[in-house]
Short mmCIF file of C-alpha atoms in Angstrom, two decimals:
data_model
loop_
_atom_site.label_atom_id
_atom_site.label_comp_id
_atom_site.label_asym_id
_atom_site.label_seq_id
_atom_site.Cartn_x
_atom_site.Cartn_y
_atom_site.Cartn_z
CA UNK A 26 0.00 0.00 0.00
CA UNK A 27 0.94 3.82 -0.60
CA UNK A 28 -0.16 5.84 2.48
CA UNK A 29 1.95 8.55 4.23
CA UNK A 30 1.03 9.76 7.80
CA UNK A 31 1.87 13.49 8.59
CA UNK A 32 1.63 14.89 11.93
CA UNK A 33 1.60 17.77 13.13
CA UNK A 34 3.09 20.77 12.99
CA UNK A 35 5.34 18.48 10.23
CA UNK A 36 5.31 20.42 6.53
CA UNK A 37 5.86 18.04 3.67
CA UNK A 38 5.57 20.90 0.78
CA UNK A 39 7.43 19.51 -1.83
CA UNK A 40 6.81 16.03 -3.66
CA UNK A 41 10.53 15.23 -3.42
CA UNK A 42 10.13 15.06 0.38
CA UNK A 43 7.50 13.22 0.33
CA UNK A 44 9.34 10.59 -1.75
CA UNK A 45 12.20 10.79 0.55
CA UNK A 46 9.69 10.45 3.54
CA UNK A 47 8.41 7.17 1.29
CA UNK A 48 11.55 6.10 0.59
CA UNK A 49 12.80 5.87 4.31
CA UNK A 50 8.95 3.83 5.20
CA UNK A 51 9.88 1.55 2.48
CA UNK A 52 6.81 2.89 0.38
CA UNK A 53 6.67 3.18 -3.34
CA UNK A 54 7.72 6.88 -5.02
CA UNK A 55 4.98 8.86 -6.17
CA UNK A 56 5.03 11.26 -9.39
CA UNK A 57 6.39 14.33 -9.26
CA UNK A 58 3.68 16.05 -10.48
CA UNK A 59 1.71 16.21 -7.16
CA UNK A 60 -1.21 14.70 -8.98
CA UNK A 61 -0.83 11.02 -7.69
CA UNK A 62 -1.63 12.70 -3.82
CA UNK A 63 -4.70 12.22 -2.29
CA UNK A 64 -4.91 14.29 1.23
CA UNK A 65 -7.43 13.62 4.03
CA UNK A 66 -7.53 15.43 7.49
CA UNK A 67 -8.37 13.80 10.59
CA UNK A 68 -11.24 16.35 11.51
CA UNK A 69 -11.91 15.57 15.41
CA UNK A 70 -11.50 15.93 19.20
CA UNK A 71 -7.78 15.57 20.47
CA UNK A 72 -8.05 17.13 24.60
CA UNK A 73 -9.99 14.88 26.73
CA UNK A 74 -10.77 12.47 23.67
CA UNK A 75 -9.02 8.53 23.34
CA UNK A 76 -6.59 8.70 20.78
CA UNK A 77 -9.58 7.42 18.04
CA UNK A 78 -6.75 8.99 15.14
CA UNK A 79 -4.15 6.32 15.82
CA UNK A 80 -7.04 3.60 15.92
CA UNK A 81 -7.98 4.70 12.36
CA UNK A 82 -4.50 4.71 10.99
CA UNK A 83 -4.21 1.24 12.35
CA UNK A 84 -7.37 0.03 10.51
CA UNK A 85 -6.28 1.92 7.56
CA UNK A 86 -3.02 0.52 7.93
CA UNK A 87 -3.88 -3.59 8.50
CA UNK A 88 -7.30 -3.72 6.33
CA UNK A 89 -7.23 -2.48 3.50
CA UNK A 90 -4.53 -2.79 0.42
CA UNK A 91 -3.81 0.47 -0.92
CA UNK A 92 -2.37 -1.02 -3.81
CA UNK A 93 -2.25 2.07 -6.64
CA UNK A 94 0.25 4.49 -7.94
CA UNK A 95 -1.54 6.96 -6.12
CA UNK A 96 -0.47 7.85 -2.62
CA UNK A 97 -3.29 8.56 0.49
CA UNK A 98 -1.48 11.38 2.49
CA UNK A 99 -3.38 11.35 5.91
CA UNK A 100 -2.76 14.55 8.34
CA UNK A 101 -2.58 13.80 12.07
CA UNK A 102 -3.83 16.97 14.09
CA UNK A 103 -2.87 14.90 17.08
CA UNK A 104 0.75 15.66 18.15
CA UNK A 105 3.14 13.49 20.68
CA UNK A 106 4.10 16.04 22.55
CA UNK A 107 2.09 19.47 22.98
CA UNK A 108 1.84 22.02 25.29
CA UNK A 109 -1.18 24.38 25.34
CA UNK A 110 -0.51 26.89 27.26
CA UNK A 111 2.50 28.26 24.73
CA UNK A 112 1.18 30.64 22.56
CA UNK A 113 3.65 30.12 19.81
CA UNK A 114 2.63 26.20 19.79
CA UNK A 115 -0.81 26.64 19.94
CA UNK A 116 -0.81 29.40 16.89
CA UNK A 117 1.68 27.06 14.57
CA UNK A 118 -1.09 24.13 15.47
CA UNK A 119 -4.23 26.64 14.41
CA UNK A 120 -2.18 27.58 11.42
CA UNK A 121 -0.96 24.19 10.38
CA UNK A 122 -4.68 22.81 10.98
CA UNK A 123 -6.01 24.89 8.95
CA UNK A 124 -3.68 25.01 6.20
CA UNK A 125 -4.50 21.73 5.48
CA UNK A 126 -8.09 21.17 6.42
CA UNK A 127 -8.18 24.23 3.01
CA UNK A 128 -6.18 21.83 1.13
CA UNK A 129 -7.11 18.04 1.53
CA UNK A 130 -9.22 16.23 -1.29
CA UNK A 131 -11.09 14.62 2.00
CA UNK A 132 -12.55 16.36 5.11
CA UNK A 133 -12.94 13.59 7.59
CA UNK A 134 -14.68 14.52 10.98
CA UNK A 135 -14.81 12.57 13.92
CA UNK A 136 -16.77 13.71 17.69
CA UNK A 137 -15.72 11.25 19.86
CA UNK A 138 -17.58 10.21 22.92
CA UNK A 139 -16.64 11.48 26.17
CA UNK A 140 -17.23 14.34 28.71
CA UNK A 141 -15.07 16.40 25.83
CA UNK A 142 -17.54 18.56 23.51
CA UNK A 143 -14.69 19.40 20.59
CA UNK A 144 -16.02 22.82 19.90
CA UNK A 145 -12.89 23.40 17.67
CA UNK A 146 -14.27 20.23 15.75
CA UNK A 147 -18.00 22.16 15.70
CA UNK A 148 -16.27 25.03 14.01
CA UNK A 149 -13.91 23.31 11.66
CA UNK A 150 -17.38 21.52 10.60
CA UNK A 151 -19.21 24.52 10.00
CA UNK A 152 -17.03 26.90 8.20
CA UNK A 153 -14.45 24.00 6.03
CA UNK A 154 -16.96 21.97 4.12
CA UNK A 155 -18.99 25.13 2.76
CA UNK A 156 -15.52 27.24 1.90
CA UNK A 157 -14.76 24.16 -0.04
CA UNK A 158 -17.64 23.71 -1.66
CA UNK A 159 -17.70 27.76 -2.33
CA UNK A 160 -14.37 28.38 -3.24
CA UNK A 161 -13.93 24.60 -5.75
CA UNK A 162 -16.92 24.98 -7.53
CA UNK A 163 -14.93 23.37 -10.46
CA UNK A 164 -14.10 20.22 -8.35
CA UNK A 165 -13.67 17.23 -10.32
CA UNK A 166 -15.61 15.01 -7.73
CA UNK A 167 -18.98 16.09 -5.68
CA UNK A 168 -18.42 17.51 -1.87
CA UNK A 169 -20.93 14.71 -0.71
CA UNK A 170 -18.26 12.30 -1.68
CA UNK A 171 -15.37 13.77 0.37
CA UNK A 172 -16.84 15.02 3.69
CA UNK A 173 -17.03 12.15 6.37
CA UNK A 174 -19.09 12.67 9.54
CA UNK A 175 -18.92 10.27 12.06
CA UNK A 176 -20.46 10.15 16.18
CA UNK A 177 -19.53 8.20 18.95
CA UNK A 178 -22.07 6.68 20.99
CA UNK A 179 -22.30 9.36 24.10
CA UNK A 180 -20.75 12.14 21.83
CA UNK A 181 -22.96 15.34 23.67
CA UNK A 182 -23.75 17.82 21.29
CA UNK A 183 -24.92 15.31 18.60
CA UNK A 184 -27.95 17.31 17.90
CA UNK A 185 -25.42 20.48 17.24
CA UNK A 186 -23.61 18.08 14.43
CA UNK A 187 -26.82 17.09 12.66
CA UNK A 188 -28.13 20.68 12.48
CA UNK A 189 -24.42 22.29 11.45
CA UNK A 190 -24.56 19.78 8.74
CA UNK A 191 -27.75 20.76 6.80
CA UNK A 192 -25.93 24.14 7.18
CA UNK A 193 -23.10 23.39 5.46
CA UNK A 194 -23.01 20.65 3.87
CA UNK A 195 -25.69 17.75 4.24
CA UNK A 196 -23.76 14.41 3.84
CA UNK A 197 -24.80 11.19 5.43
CA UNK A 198 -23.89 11.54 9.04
CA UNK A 199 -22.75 7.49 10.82
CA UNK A 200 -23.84 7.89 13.88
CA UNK A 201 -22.67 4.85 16.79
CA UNK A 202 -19.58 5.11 14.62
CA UNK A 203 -16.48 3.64 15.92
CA UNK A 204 -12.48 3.98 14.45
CA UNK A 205 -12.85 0.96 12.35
CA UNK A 206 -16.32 2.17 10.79
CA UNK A 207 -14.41 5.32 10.13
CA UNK A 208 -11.16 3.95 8.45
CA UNK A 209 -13.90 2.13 6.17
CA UNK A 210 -15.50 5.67 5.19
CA UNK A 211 -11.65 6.88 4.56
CA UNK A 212 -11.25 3.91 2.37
CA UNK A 213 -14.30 4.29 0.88
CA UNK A 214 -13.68 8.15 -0.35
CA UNK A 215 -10.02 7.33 -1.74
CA UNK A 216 -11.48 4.94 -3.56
CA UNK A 217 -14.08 6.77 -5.09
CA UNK A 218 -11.54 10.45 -5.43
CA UNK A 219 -9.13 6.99 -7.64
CA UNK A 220 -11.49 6.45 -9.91
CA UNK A 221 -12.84 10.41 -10.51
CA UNK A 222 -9.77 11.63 -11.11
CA UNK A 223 -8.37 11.98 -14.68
#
């Protein structure tokens, strides 16, 4: 399979380091034309959440064969190490977040369950899908396709989701989701943006 995790605040700009970043994970070189990329963001709660983004990877990673020229880039949010209360970190993280959230072919969003209630996630989910689907107008595959929604069981402001989403950008919504559910939907869009693109 071709799939190349980036987290946070890493920048992988240029398609040369992304081969190099390939090379070293024993992965397959991708074009230099930037086409063969595919980008998804892992949309979701991160402070008082379980770490659902490295249980999606894992599915992602162990069942399904990515077996194409292209390459799934998938951004981690989620950082190792992170400390809030410096300005400077939490300003690169806003920046880097939403650098890529504007440029990813696939907007996944994920509100875990949990006493946390993401509002970073409610916002991303409100304002990213409809500047997408305002500013790409000439996008060579429908929004519906590429925006993933998914809901824990005991995720409390589930109401807040469904009524954002008619908002901005009305796309089946899985709730009693789970990680490996998720990874499916993941799979499922790459799939589909393989075969739209030219």
């Amino acid at each position: 399979y071709t799939m190349l995790v980036i987290e946070a605040p890493n920048e992988l700009d240029d398609v040369y380091e992304y081969n190099k970043e390939l090379e070293k994970n024993g992965l397959s070189q991708i074009s230099r034309t930037g086409q063969d990329l595919i980008k998804c963001f892992l949309a979701g709660g991160i402070t008082g959440t379980e770490n659902w983004q490295e249980e999606v990877i894992k599915h992602l990673q162990n069942d399904y064969s990515l077996k194409d020229t292209k390459c799934l880039i998938i951004y981690n949010p989620r950082r190792s190490n992170f400390d809030v209360n410096k300005k400077d970190e939490s300003r690169k993280q806003i920046e880097w977040e939403a650098k890529y959230l504007t440029d990813c072919d696939i907007l996944s969003f994920y509100f875990a369950g949990g006493e946390s209630l993401q509002p970073i996630t409610l916002y991303e989910f409100g304002r990213y899908p409809l500047l997408k689907a305002n500013q790409n107008r000439n996008w060579r595959y429908p929004i519906i396709k590429q925006t993933l929604v998914s809901i824990e069981d005991g995720y409390k402001r589930e109401e807040d989701v469904i009524c954002q989403n008619r908002i901005a950008c009305n796309v089946p919504i899985y709730q009693h989701s789970n990680p490996a559910l998720h990874s499916q939907l993941i799979y499922n869009a790459y799939q589909y943006a393989l075969k739209t693109r030219s």
